Amino acid sequence: MKEYQTITEISGPLVFAEVDEPVGYDEIVEIETEDGRTLRGQVLESSEGLVSIQVFEGTGGIDRNASVRFLGETMKMPVTEDLLGRVMDGSGNPIDGGPEIVPDERRDIVGAAINPYSREYPEEFIQTGVSSIDGMNTLVRGQKLPIFSGSGLPHNDLALQIARQATVPEEDEGDDDDDEGSEFAVIFGAMGITQEEANEFMADFERTGALERSVVFMNLADDPAVERTVTPRLALTTAEYLAFDKGYHVLVILTDITNYCEALREIGAAREEVPGRRGYPGYMYTDLAQLYERAGRIQGREGSVTQIPILTMPSDDITHPIPDLTGYITEGQIIVDRSLNSQGIEPPINVLPSLSRLMDDGIGEGLTRGDHADVSDQLYAAYAEGEDLRDLVNIVGREALTDRDNKFLDFADRFENEFVQQGYDTNRSIGDTLDIGWDLLSTLPKEELNRIDEDLIAEYYREDAAEAVQAD
Amino acid sequence: MSQAQTESVDEDGVIESVSGPVVTAADLDARMNDVVYVGEEGLMGEVIEIEGNLTTIQVYEETSGVGPGEPVENTGEPLSVDLGPGLLDTIYDGVQRPLDELETKMNSAFLDRGVDAPGIDLERTWEFTPTVEAGDAVEPGDVIGEVPETESITHKVMVPPDSDGGEIESIESGTFTVDETVATLDSGEEISMHQEWPVRSARPAAEKRTPTVPLVSGQRVQDGLFPIAKGGTAAIPGPFGSGKTVTQHQLAKWSDADIVVYVGCGERGNEMTEVIEDFPELEDPKTGKPLMSRTCLIANTSNMPVAARESCIYTGITIAEYFRDMGYDVALMADSTSRWAEAMREISSRLEEMPGEEGYPAYLSAALSEFYERAGLFENVNGTEGSVSVIGAVSPPGGDFSEPVTQNTLRIVKTFWALDADLAERRHFPSINWNESYSLYRQQLDPWFRDNVAEDYPEVRQWGVDVLDEEDELQEIVQLVGKDALPEDQQLTLEVARYLREAWLQQNAFHDVDTFCPPEKTYRMLQAIKTFNDEAFNALDAGVPVEEIQEVNAAPRLNRMGTAEEWDEFIDDLEGDLESQIRELY
């Protein structure tokens, strides 16, 4: 391995060095400073005689005399089942005081794309116990379903609730004797979150005993920004290994994607690239896709990778490039809403702009319940109508509305207060969720339920609820 | 990807620098758009810029670990596709490598690098039956024989466009692989079933004609309000979650094209898997055969190399043109053209080109129009008539239609299906906004609808459009004063418009019956709502209060028309009931 002391330029997170032997693109670099620290970086551009290196830990302390070593390989990480229960920093070094990690294998962290032909279409319902997700935006194994949130909203509580409660119902009944818990793993990749948030997550993992089936990668707010580009890749490489080699059903929680994108922008700016929208690099779509697309199922393999990335929308703007590009790649989105939050709804999920693209194939007879699709459609339509009417009420008052309209208004209120509202510790089965749905729908006249099959109305519609409302 | 020419290796060069998918090489003797193999692993790439001794290459695979000093090998050929029997019922990546073949070769579910495979199976044999005899004179493009390629499609073997033609000296029926000679010309030229064509140039045709037949989609809002012609172009822009992909899938499933080429360009892996799993099980409504047997899929998902995303659109349209040459009506779905444009932008910015609007290259508009111009109804060089219809999804950032890709696309395409996030939010699907969308084909397609569906089709449709327009205006007033403050006739119009929206425009893609709606049913359903309208207004004129009309119990049954299995009878009964029940009121 050749060592150089040929650094010519240091700028932001980038270091430029002269070389006399060719260096591969993406290769890993070690830089040793005069005070004996070793920093790691990656080749961003390699040309005859000159390379540009992005340093993960930041360039502080590097001077022209620092020595540069090229390791001759792209970035790899150790993978083993023993990673479960461990806590690492954002570069994959253990910070929990535990033993050294003895790898089974070293894997490239960039990861290859799954051949679309080898994928298996995800259609296995995951019950999160949250009505507004299970009933309205169902999550399935192998899906990538982000939570779009904003600063100061309880997205972490929601993510934790999902991580705690997520199960696949049939399996619970089927093999109770099996050590069902060992099959399920949570990987938590934190990018630029505060120590306090990190503590909140860790405390919850410890309280519920989830830590032993978790792998945690922590890049905190005061850790180097460039390291954030590596953290999610470590998390996903671990996830793929556990899922496709070891048969685990892995849930990956990545937070906060917004910090990740800021790091990308920082690197782009330092490289003087032509910026895209709002200064983010033009390749951000491709870059994000390389993270999000690492969710899924593979034919003939036991496990699955399900992703729940969390992002905070700058000034709650869903058209901002980060949520926008994310929405185009992921299979839906769960939207945490500020006004519902201030109404005290827990979790404050606004179902109208939320969506799960894989829902249709994951629900129905044999999967959840035969009436699921129709009920959720009808709840959507009715809630949307009630929501529209609220604007009108503000202008003309309730008295000016027809009887029909008033029913929809009441419906919308009850939907928020009974269906969406449930608290972070309530775990509702899908049956309960749908029954609440029917309770609410039964307050509307039967003829208005045009999204529901007539047979299902006959089976589930509660005449008494309708009459109770009429009697009011 | 075509690789039959691998024996002709020209000059070798050396890598000078690597930055993501862009590699520069020195001392490479290459022409623009030549395909080259880069590095020790032989990664496929294409020449995109030549400056002095330096050649810039876009590489179709990951370049991690590739460094200066590694060799570059030129094939001397432009990026081409293999054409011949075996294209259908297949799934390719962006440079026509069959993905099932790659899985076997790499022995992994993950895509490795440096593995190549021919676009069509060179080993497989096909039953060839000649349609010409020895002694017949043939010209380029002429059909000389047929091969049953799949259950539903007969592949026509044609004289390659670059042949000189001549007299057939010998031709025989039998079982051949694609590379074996099936016919010999008097010039000594041997013709096989295998052709190649460079993806960036259009295949020749005799004449482009004005299309007059609709591409029937089985979707009410499209067939009913905004039809597209066979050989036409359409754009589907919409923010995420508005249903672009479902709309594209519905068209791929139910449109009455002979061949469907579906290009998944920079989209989700699971979506392609859905197509791969669903299509073999679905039946073509026209032939009853599996849909997959008329379909060619090109999947370059968002995490696959960006340069191959740029080329997958061209690969798709070239395959479409090839089937057009056989006289087929081909529909090409491109989902999404925005990803394609972004791939161009990404490459362009790595080349440090001067950016145009929003960082897109200045040639964005030219590239888009060049692509859409390859659609059309053509008289082929062999005298047959074939068409390529192109339906491109557009994913505007933030759902803002004023961005460059949407705007440049709209300047070219003649049908515009605007997807609307508001409609999608209230689960009105397909969420095609009827006020914003348009079709410039309506006029030229009307005669077909008159002849094949109903004599008064255009008039009834116009009635529907007028009611929806009126509703749009009335809604503004309702927002201010409430519905009850409107005069009775306007309240009734709102009621009719509501049925138009809920019973007619909405269509459930996931319902077994509703997912496909033949044009006759589309017409009958609209006519049924018009019956309600006419009877209701008569009643209103006779002094019946609007509440009473609204409460007629046959009316809500309008909402069940879409899902009714025996729709003809259902609508007959319903129209009868509407008539009698409303007339009873006065």
Tab-separated table of N, CA and C in Angstrom, chain A residues 22-26 45-48 74 112-122 137 142 144 148 240 244 271 274 277 283 285-286 289-290 293 298 319 323-324 327-331 333 352-355 357 360-361 380 384 388 392 395-396 400 402 404 449-452 454, chain B residues 15-20 62-68 91 99-100 103 109-111 238-241 244 266-271 273-274 276-277 299 301-304 306 309 339 342 346 350 355 395-398 425-427 478-482 484 498 502 506 510 559-560:
chain	number	residue	atom	x	y	z
A	22	PRO	N	-2.705	4.828	-10.528
A	22	PRO	CA	-4.145	4.983	-10.651
A	22	PRO	C	-4.900	4.540	-9.400
A	23	VAL	N	-5.967	5.269	-9.082
A	23	VAL	CA	-6.793	4.961	-7.923
A	23	VAL	C	-8.223	4.758	-8.419
A	24	GLY	N	-8.877	3.757	-7.892
A	24	GLY	CA	-10.233	3.458	-8.351
A	24	GLY	C	-11.257	4.429	-7.809
A	25	TYR	N	-12.318	4.654	-8.597
A	25	TYR	CA	-13.437	5.496	-8.185
A	25	TYR	C	-14.124	4.850	-6.979
A	26	ASP	N	-14.507	5.650	-5.982
A	26	ASP	CA	-15.218	5.150	-4.795
A	26	ASP	C	-14.317	4.416	-3.793
A	45	GLU	N	-13.657	11.513	-7.239
A	45	GLU	CA	-13.314	11.649	-8.637
A	45	GLU	C	-11.860	11.245	-8.767
A	46	SER	N	-11.598	10.461	-9.777
A	46	SER	CA	-10.246	9.964	-9.927
A	46	SER	C	-9.795	10.238	-11.344
A	47	SER	N	-8.745	11.029	-11.489
A	47	SER	CA	-8.201	11.197	-12.828
A	47	SER	C	-6.701	10.970	-12.749
A	48	GLU	N	-6.099	10.861	-13.892
A	48	GLU	CA	-4.667	10.618	-13.992
A	48	GLU	C	-3.933	11.656	-13.134
A	74	THR	N	-13.402	-0.647	-2.264
A	74	THR	CA	-14.496	0.261	-1.972
A	74	THR	C	-14.957	-0.011	-0.553
A	112	ALA	N	-25.765	-3.793	-4.496
A	112	ALA	CA	-26.188	-3.864	-5.889
A	112	ALA	C	-27.705	-3.777	-5.940
A	113	ALA	N	-28.197	-3.373	-7.098
A	113	ALA	CA	-29.657	-3.280	-7.267
A	113	ALA	C	-30.247	-4.680	-7.334
A	114	ILE	N	-31.419	-4.844	-6.736
A	114	ILE	CA	-32.098	-6.131	-6.856
A	114	ILE	C	-32.654	-6.234	-8.274
A	115	ASN	N	-32.406	-7.322	-8.917
A	115	ASN	CA	-32.951	-7.569	-10.246
A	115	ASN	C	-34.485	-7.583	-10.144
A	116	PRO	N	-35.171	-6.700	-10.893
A	116	PRO	CA	-36.635	-6.655	-10.753
A	116	PRO	C	-37.272	-8.022	-11.028
A	117	TYR	N	-36.605	-8.801	-11.854
A	117	TYR	CA	-37.136	-10.116	-12.194
A	117	TYR	C	-37.073	-11.063	-10.996
A	118	SER	N	-36.122	-10.821	-10.083
A	118	SER	CA	-35.955	-11.717	-8.938
A	118	SER	C	-36.802	-11.308	-7.745
A	119	ARG	N	-37.382	-10.114	-7.833
A	119	ARG	CA	-38.174	-9.643	-6.696
A	119	ARG	C	-39.454	-10.447	-6.549
A	120	GLU	N	-39.959	-10.435	-5.334
A	120	GLU	CA	-41.276	-10.992	-5.120
A	120	GLU	C	-42.173	-9.837	-4.720
A	121	TYR	N	-43.354	-9.801	-5.283
A	121	TYR	CA	-44.221	-8.664	-5.014
A	121	TYR	C	-44.690	-8.706	-3.565
A	122	PRO	N	-44.521	-7.598	-2.825
A	122	PRO	CA	-44.895	-7.620	-1.405
A	122	PRO	C	-46.411	-7.626	-1.243
A	137	ASN	N	-53.961	3.035	5.187
A	137	ASN	CA	-52.716	3.064	4.414
A	137	ASN	C	-51.866	1.859	4.803
A	142	GLY	N	-41.795	-5.620	2.993
A	142	GLY	CA	-41.014	-5.332	1.800
A	142	GLY	C	-41.337	-3.971	1.213
A	144	LYS	N	-41.533	0.286	1.274
A	144	LYS	CA	-40.854	1.451	1.820
A	144	LYS	C	-41.909	2.529	1.980
A	148	PHE	N	-43.746	11.476	6.557
A	148	PHE	CA	-43.459	12.878	6.251
A	148	PHE	C	-43.933	13.692	7.447
A	240	GLU	N	-30.023	-6.028	4.638
A	240	GLU	CA	-30.062	-6.993	3.538
A	240	GLU	C	-29.432	-8.317	3.951
A	244	PHE	N	-31.870	-11.390	3.720
A	244	PHE	CA	-31.760	-12.302	2.592
A	244	PHE	C	-30.770	-13.439	2.822
A	271	ARG	N	-17.833	20.449	-4.052
A	271	ARG	CA	-17.251	20.000	-5.323
A	271	ARG	C	-17.537	20.965	-6.455
A	274	VAL	N	-22.848	21.711	-10.551
A	274	VAL	CA	-23.989	22.519	-10.966
A	274	VAL	C	-25.161	22.097	-10.091
A	277	ARG	N	-32.469	21.794	-8.005
A	277	ARG	CA	-33.435	22.604	-7.284
A	277	ARG	C	-32.966	22.932	-5.869
A	283	TYR	N	-28.285	14.779	-8.873
A	283	TYR	CA	-28.381	13.320	-8.798
A	283	TYR	C	-29.053	12.872	-7.502
A	285	TYR	N	-32.121	12.377	-6.761
A	285	TYR	CA	-33.138	11.339	-6.995
A	285	TYR	C	-32.482	9.963	-7.061
A	286	THR	N	-31.417	9.865	-7.865
A	286	THR	CA	-30.728	8.594	-8.008
A	286	THR	C	-30.144	8.147	-6.674
A	289	ALA	N	-32.827	6.987	-4.380
A	289	ALA	CA	-33.367	5.711	-4.879
A	289	ALA	C	-32.460	4.563	-4.469
A	290	GLN	N	-31.144	4.850	-4.444
A	290	GLN	CA	-30.232	3.776	-4.063
A	290	GLN	C	-30.389	3.389	-2.598
A	293	GLU	N	-34.682	1.924	-2.608
A	293	GLU	CA	-34.955	0.707	-3.376
A	293	GLU	C	-34.358	-0.538	-2.724
A	298	ILE	N	-37.339	-11.045	-1.987
A	298	ILE	CA	-36.706	-11.737	-3.109
A	298	ILE	C	-37.291	-13.136	-3.185
A	319	THR	N	-43.838	20.071	-1.298
A	319	THR	CA	-43.243	20.195	-2.626
A	319	THR	C	-41.736	20.480	-2.556
A	323	PRO	N	-39.011	15.865	0.354
A	323	PRO	CA	-40.213	15.025	0.329
A	323	PRO	C	-40.677	14.719	-1.090
A	324	ASP	N	-40.476	15.643	-1.997
A	324	ASP	CA	-40.965	15.443	-3.361
A	324	ASP	C	-40.273	14.249	-4.019
A	327	GLY	N	-41.214	11.000	-2.289
A	327	GLY	CA	-42.545	10.516	-2.642
A	327	GLY	C	-42.579	9.830	-3.991
A	328	TYR	N	-41.729	10.276	-4.900
A	328	TYR	CA	-41.691	9.647	-6.214
A	328	TYR	C	-41.021	8.277	-6.184
A	329	ILE	N	-40.248	8.006	-5.146
A	329	ILE	CA	-39.548	6.716	-5.102
A	329	ILE	C	-40.249	5.729	-4.182
A	330	THR	N	-40.721	6.232	-3.040
A	330	THR	CA	-41.276	5.316	-2.057
A	330	THR	C	-42.679	4.876	-2.449
A	331	GLU	N	-43.148	3.866	-1.755
A	331	GLU	CA	-44.457	3.328	-2.076
A	331	GLU	C	-45.519	3.921	-1.164
A	333	GLN	N	-46.791	7.390	1.448
A	333	GLN	CA	-46.272	8.230	2.524
A	333	GLN	C	-47.327	8.361	3.608
A	352	LEU	N	-55.806	11.901	4.476
A	352	LEU	CA	-56.146	12.295	3.101
A	352	LEU	C	-54.938	12.353	2.171
A	353	PRO	N	-53.881	13.078	2.519
A	353	PRO	CA	-52.727	13.062	1.624
A	353	PRO	C	-51.827	11.843	1.833
A	354	SER	N	-52.107	11.016	2.817
A	354	SER	CA	-51.298	9.816	3.024
A	354	SER	C	-51.710	8.757	2.014
A	355	LEU	N	-50.834	7.795	1.822
A	355	LEU	CA	-51.106	6.804	0.780
A	355	LEU	C	-50.205	5.603	0.991
A	357	ARG	N	-49.171	2.580	-1.550
A	357	ARG	CA	-49.375	2.061	-2.898
A	357	ARG	C	-49.528	0.558	-2.941
A	360	ASP	N	-53.497	-2.272	-1.941
A	360	ASP	CA	-54.544	-3.049	-2.607
A	360	ASP	C	-54.265	-4.536	-2.662
A	361	ASP	N	-53.001	-4.888	-2.779
A	361	ASP	CA	-52.698	-6.310	-2.875
A	361	ASP	C	-52.459	-6.963	-1.526
A	380	TYR	N	-62.439	7.249	3.247
A	380	TYR	CA	-61.725	8.332	2.566
A	380	TYR	C	-62.679	9.326	1.949
A	384	ALA	N	-63.225	13.098	3.186
A	384	ALA	CA	-62.867	14.190	2.275
A	384	ALA	C	-64.052	15.133	2.098
A	388	ASP	N	-64.230	19.068	3.252
A	388	ASP	CA	-64.593	20.160	2.338
A	388	ASP	C	-65.653	21.051	2.940
A	392	LEU	N	-66.944	25.502	4.129
A	392	LEU	CA	-68.218	26.126	3.869
A	392	LEU	C	-68.894	26.572	5.162
A	395	ILE	N	-68.190	29.856	6.536
A	395	ILE	CA	-68.767	31.019	5.871
A	395	ILE	C	-70.259	31.133	6.136
A	396	VAL	N	-70.972	30.035	5.923
A	396	VAL	CA	-72.430	30.150	5.984
A	396	VAL	C	-73.042	29.630	7.284
A	400	ALA	N	-77.247	26.588	7.562
A	400	ALA	CA	-77.495	26.728	6.122
A	400	ALA	C	-77.239	25.428	5.359
A	402	THR	N	-77.563	21.346	4.407
A	402	THR	CA	-78.620	20.346	4.374
A	402	THR	C	-78.360	19.309	5.463
A	404	ARG	N	-78.046	16.196	5.003
A	404	ARG	CA	-77.016	15.289	4.505
A	404	ARG	C	-75.629	15.851	4.824
A	449	LEU	N	-73.405	5.193	0.853
A	449	LEU	CA	-72.209	4.345	0.878
A	449	LEU	C	-71.987	3.706	-0.493
A	450	ASN	N	-71.733	4.556	-1.497
A	450	ASN	CA	-71.674	4.032	-2.858
A	450	ASN	C	-70.357	3.348	-3.203
A	451	ARG	N	-69.395	3.373	-2.291
A	451	ARG	CA	-68.135	2.691	-2.595
A	451	ARG	C	-68.149	1.255	-2.083
A	452	ILE	N	-69.206	0.926	-1.334
A	452	ILE	CA	-69.201	-0.388	-0.690
A	452	ILE	C	-70.179	-1.314	-1.384
A	454	GLU	N	-72.960	-3.965	-2.054
A	454	GLU	CA	-74.241	-4.065	-1.336
A	454	GLU	C	-74.273	-5.213	-0.322
B	15	ILE	N	-8.272	4.626	-19.687
B	15	ILE	CA	-9.084	5.532	-18.867
B	15	ILE	C	-8.221	6.662	-18.318
B	16	GLU	N	-8.798	7.846	-18.397
B	16	GLU	CA	-8.093	9.041	-17.970
B	16	GLU	C	-8.667	9.525	-16.627
B	17	SER	N	-10.015	9.514	-16.519
B	17	SER	CA	-10.624	9.898	-15.244
B	17	SER	C	-11.998	9.246	-15.101
B	18	VAL	N	-12.438	9.125	-13.848
B	18	VAL	CA	-13.738	8.522	-13.568
B	18	VAL	C	-14.496	9.422	-12.607
B	19	SER	N	-15.732	9.742	-12.929
B	19	SER	CA	-16.580	10.463	-11.991
B	19	SER	C	-17.992	9.907	-12.139
B	20	GLY	N	-18.389	9.062	-11.241
B	20	GLY	CA	-19.712	8.436	-11.342
B	20	GLY	C	-19.839	7.724	-12.672
B	62	GLU	N	-22.448	0.445	-12.702
B	62	GLU	CA	-21.743	1.068	-11.592
B	62	GLU	C	-20.252	1.159	-11.886
B	63	THR	N	-19.630	2.284	-11.528
B	63	THR	CA	-18.209	2.411	-11.836
B	63	THR	C	-17.316	2.341	-10.595
B	64	SER	N	-17.866	1.950	-9.442
B	64	SER	CA	-17.035	1.863	-8.230
B	64	SER	C	-15.805	1.003	-8.479
B	65	GLY	N	-14.658	1.503	-8.051
B	65	GLY	CA	-13.447	0.710	-8.147
B	65	GLY	C	-12.735	0.808	-9.480
B	66	VAL	N	-13.386	1.395	-10.482
B	66	VAL	CA	-12.734	1.545	-11.781
B	66	VAL	C	-11.793	2.750	-11.703
B	67	GLY	N	-10.588	2.632	-12.220
B	67	GLY	CA	-9.656	3.732	-12.086
B	67	GLY	C	-8.894	4.029	-13.363
B	68	PRO	N	-8.177	5.154	-13.379
B	68	PRO	CA	-7.379	5.526	-14.545
B	68	PRO	C	-6.374	4.428	-14.877
B	91	ILE	N	-38.501	-9.558	-20.242
B	91	ILE	CA	-38.242	-8.333	-19.489
B	91	ILE	C	-36.761	-7.986	-19.611
B	99	LEU	N	-33.474	-9.676	-18.182
B	99	LEU	CA	-33.220	-9.746	-16.744
B	99	LEU	C	-33.275	-11.171	-16.210
B	100	ASP	N	-34.080	-12.028	-16.830
B	100	ASP	CA	-34.118	-13.418	-16.349
B	100	ASP	C	-32.799	-14.110	-16.676
B	103	GLU	N	-30.168	-13.020	-14.251
B	103	GLU	CA	-30.283	-13.686	-12.963
B	103	GLU	C	-29.566	-15.036	-13.013
B	109	ALA	N	-29.682	-12.694	-6.975
B	109	ALA	CA	-30.861	-11.839	-7.128
B	109	ALA	C	-30.450	-10.382	-7.274
B	110	PHE	N	-29.172	-10.112	-7.080
B	110	PHE	CA	-28.689	-8.744	-7.211
B	110	PHE	C	-27.960	-8.584	-8.532
B	111	LEU	N	-28.021	-7.381	-9.082
B	111	LEU	CA	-27.408	-7.159	-10.381
B	111	LEU	C	-25.921	-6.892	-10.235
B	238	GLY	N	-48.519	14.238	-13.324
B	238	GLY	CA	-49.206	14.279	-12.047
B	238	GLY	C	-48.222	14.160	-10.915
B	239	PRO	N	-48.546	14.773	-9.767
B	239	PRO	CA	-47.673	14.650	-8.609
B	239	PRO	C	-47.661	13.206	-8.109
B	240	PHE	N	-46.774	12.895	-7.191
B	240	PHE	CA	-46.730	11.507	-6.742
B	240	PHE	C	-48.003	11.148	-5.997
B	241	GLY	N	-48.402	9.896	-6.152
B	241	GLY	CA	-49.610	9.438	-5.479
B	241	GLY	C	-50.890	9.769	-6.221
B	244	LYS	N	-50.402	7.867	-11.622
B	244	LYS	CA	-49.803	7.754	-12.958
B	244	LYS	C	-49.565	6.302	-13.324
B	266	GLY	N	-36.657	4.397	-14.500
B	266	GLY	CA	-36.324	5.053	-13.238
B	266	GLY	C	-37.446	4.991	-12.230
B	267	GLU	N	-38.260	3.958	-12.285
B	267	GLU	CA	-39.345	3.862	-11.308
B	267	GLU	C	-39.061	2.750	-10.303
B	268	ARG	N	-40.099	2.340	-9.590
B	268	ARG	CA	-39.908	1.427	-8.468
B	268	ARG	C	-39.757	-0.026	-8.904
B	269	GLY	N	-38.886	-0.746	-8.220
B	269	GLY	CA	-38.684	-2.150	-8.529
B	269	GLY	C	-39.939	-2.973	-8.309
B	270	ASN	N	-40.632	-2.694	-7.201
B	270	ASN	CA	-41.818	-3.490	-6.897
B	270	ASN	C	-42.917	-3.320	-7.938
B	271	GLU	N	-42.956	-2.139	-8.563
B	271	GLU	CA	-43.977	-1.927	-9.595
B	271	GLU	C	-43.721	-2.822	-10.788
B	273	THR	N	-42.180	-5.632	-10.686
B	273	THR	CA	-42.491	-6.992	-10.248
B	273	THR	C	-43.985	-7.252	-10.340
B	274	GLU	N	-44.766	-6.242	-9.998
B	274	GLU	CA	-46.214	-6.394	-10.079
B	274	GLU	C	-46.624	-6.724	-11.513
B	276	ILE	N	-44.741	-8.042	-13.826
B	276	ILE	CA	-44.243	-9.373	-14.187
B	276	ILE	C	-45.140	-10.463	-13.611
B	277	GLU	N	-45.664	-10.207	-12.398
B	277	GLU	CA	-46.504	-11.239	-11.787
B	277	GLU	C	-47.937	-11.215	-12.315
B	299	ALA	N	-37.314	-2.660	-17.931
B	299	ALA	CA	-37.319	-2.191	-16.553
B	299	ALA	C	-35.954	-1.652	-16.208
B	301	THR	N	-35.032	0.311	-13.115
B	301	THR	CA	-35.568	0.920	-11.910
B	301	THR	C	-34.652	2.043	-11.431
B	302	SER	N	-35.147	2.820	-10.478
B	302	SER	CA	-34.465	4.053	-10.084
B	302	SER	C	-33.069	3.814	-9.523
B	303	ASN	N	-32.821	2.606	-8.988
B	303	ASN	CA	-31.495	2.376	-8.427
B	303	ASN	C	-30.560	1.674	-9.400
B	304	MET	N	-31.053	1.423	-10.599
B	304	MET	CA	-30.158	0.849	-11.597
B	304	MET	C	-29.398	2.004	-12.263
B	306	VAL	N	-27.739	5.094	-13.973
B	306	VAL	CA	-28.474	6.226	-14.527
B	306	VAL	C	-28.318	6.320	-16.039
B	309	ARG	N	-30.751	4.361	-17.817
B	309	ARG	CA	-32.072	4.962	-17.745
B	309	ARG	C	-32.276	5.898	-18.935
B	339	ARG	N	-37.972	10.930	-15.395
B	339	ARG	CA	-36.757	10.257	-14.930
B	339	ARG	C	-35.732	10.193	-16.055
B	342	GLU	N	-34.274	13.574	-16.272
B	342	GLU	CA	-33.336	13.778	-15.168
B	342	GLU	C	-32.037	13.032	-15.406
B	346	GLU	N	-28.454	14.668	-15.331
B	346	GLU	CA	-27.356	14.198	-14.493
B	346	GLU	C	-26.085	14.007	-15.313
B	350	ARG	N	-22.531	16.264	-15.238
B	350	ARG	CA	-21.203	15.670	-15.049
B	350	ARG	C	-20.257	16.063	-16.176
B	355	PRO	N	-26.000	24.641	-18.373
B	355	PRO	CA	-27.374	24.162	-18.208
B	355	PRO	C	-28.408	25.114	-18.795
B	395	SER	N	-43.494	13.234	-14.242
B	395	SER	CA	-43.541	13.419	-12.783
B	395	SER	C	-43.013	14.794	-12.431
B	396	PRO	N	-43.844	15.807	-12.512
B	396	PRO	CA	-43.347	17.156	-12.251
B	396	PRO	C	-43.028	17.346	-10.768
B	397	PRO	N	-41.873	17.942	-10.459
B	397	PRO	CA	-41.519	18.179	-9.062
B	397	PRO	C	-42.598	19.006	-8.385
B	398	GLY	N	-43.029	18.529	-7.232
B	398	GLY	CA	-44.039	19.262	-6.481
B	398	GLY	C	-45.378	19.358	-7.181
B	425	GLU	N	-56.712	12.494	-3.510
B	425	GLU	CA	-56.878	12.510	-2.064
B	425	GLU	C	-58.250	12.038	-1.639
B	426	ARG	N	-59.261	12.383	-2.449
B	426	ARG	CA	-60.589	11.907	-2.077
B	426	ARG	C	-60.897	10.601	-2.771
B	427	ARG	N	-59.872	9.938	-3.242
B	427	ARG	CA	-59.975	8.629	-3.873
B	427	ARG	C	-60.913	8.630	-5.069
B	478	VAL	N	-71.505	27.885	-4.713
B	478	VAL	CA	-71.860	27.047	-3.563
B	478	VAL	C	-70.882	27.282	-2.419
B	479	GLN	N	-69.620	27.446	-2.757
B	479	GLN	CA	-68.615	27.688	-1.727
B	479	GLN	C	-68.934	28.949	-0.924
B	480	LEU	N	-69.625	29.871	-1.541
B	480	LEU	CA	-69.924	31.121	-0.850
B	480	LEU	C	-71.256	31.105	-0.121
B	481	VAL	N	-72.254	30.548	-0.764
B	481	VAL	CA	-73.587	30.697	-0.181
B	481	VAL	C	-74.237	29.383	0.226
B	482	GLY	N	-73.640	28.279	-0.089
B	482	GLY	CA	-74.255	26.989	0.245
B	482	GLY	C	-75.186	26.544	-0.866
B	484	ASP	N	-78.168	25.151	-0.783
B	484	ASP	CA	-79.602	25.387	-0.688
B	484	ASP	C	-80.023	26.753	-1.216
B	498	ARG	N	-72.893	15.309	-10.144
B	498	ARG	CA	-72.338	14.400	-9.146
B	498	ARG	C	-72.378	12.955	-9.666
B	502	GLU	N	-69.247	10.581	-10.050
B	502	GLU	CA	-69.112	9.392	-9.208
B	502	GLU	C	-69.447	8.108	-9.934
B	506	GLN	N	-65.517	8.081	-12.376
B	506	GLN	CA	-64.762	7.204	-11.480
B	506	GLN	C	-64.809	5.791	-12.001
B	510	PHE	N	-59.429	-1.868	-9.566
B	510	PHE	CA	-59.205	-3.121	-8.849
B	510	PHE	C	-60.469	-3.964	-8.758
B	559	ASN	N	-74.898	4.594	-9.569
B	559	ASN	CA	-73.538	4.347	-9.071
B	559	ASN	C	-73.112	2.896	-9.204
B	560	ARG	N	-74.063	2.011	-9.436
B	560	ARG	CA	-73.714	0.586	-9.517
B	560	ARG	C	-73.519	0.122	-10.955
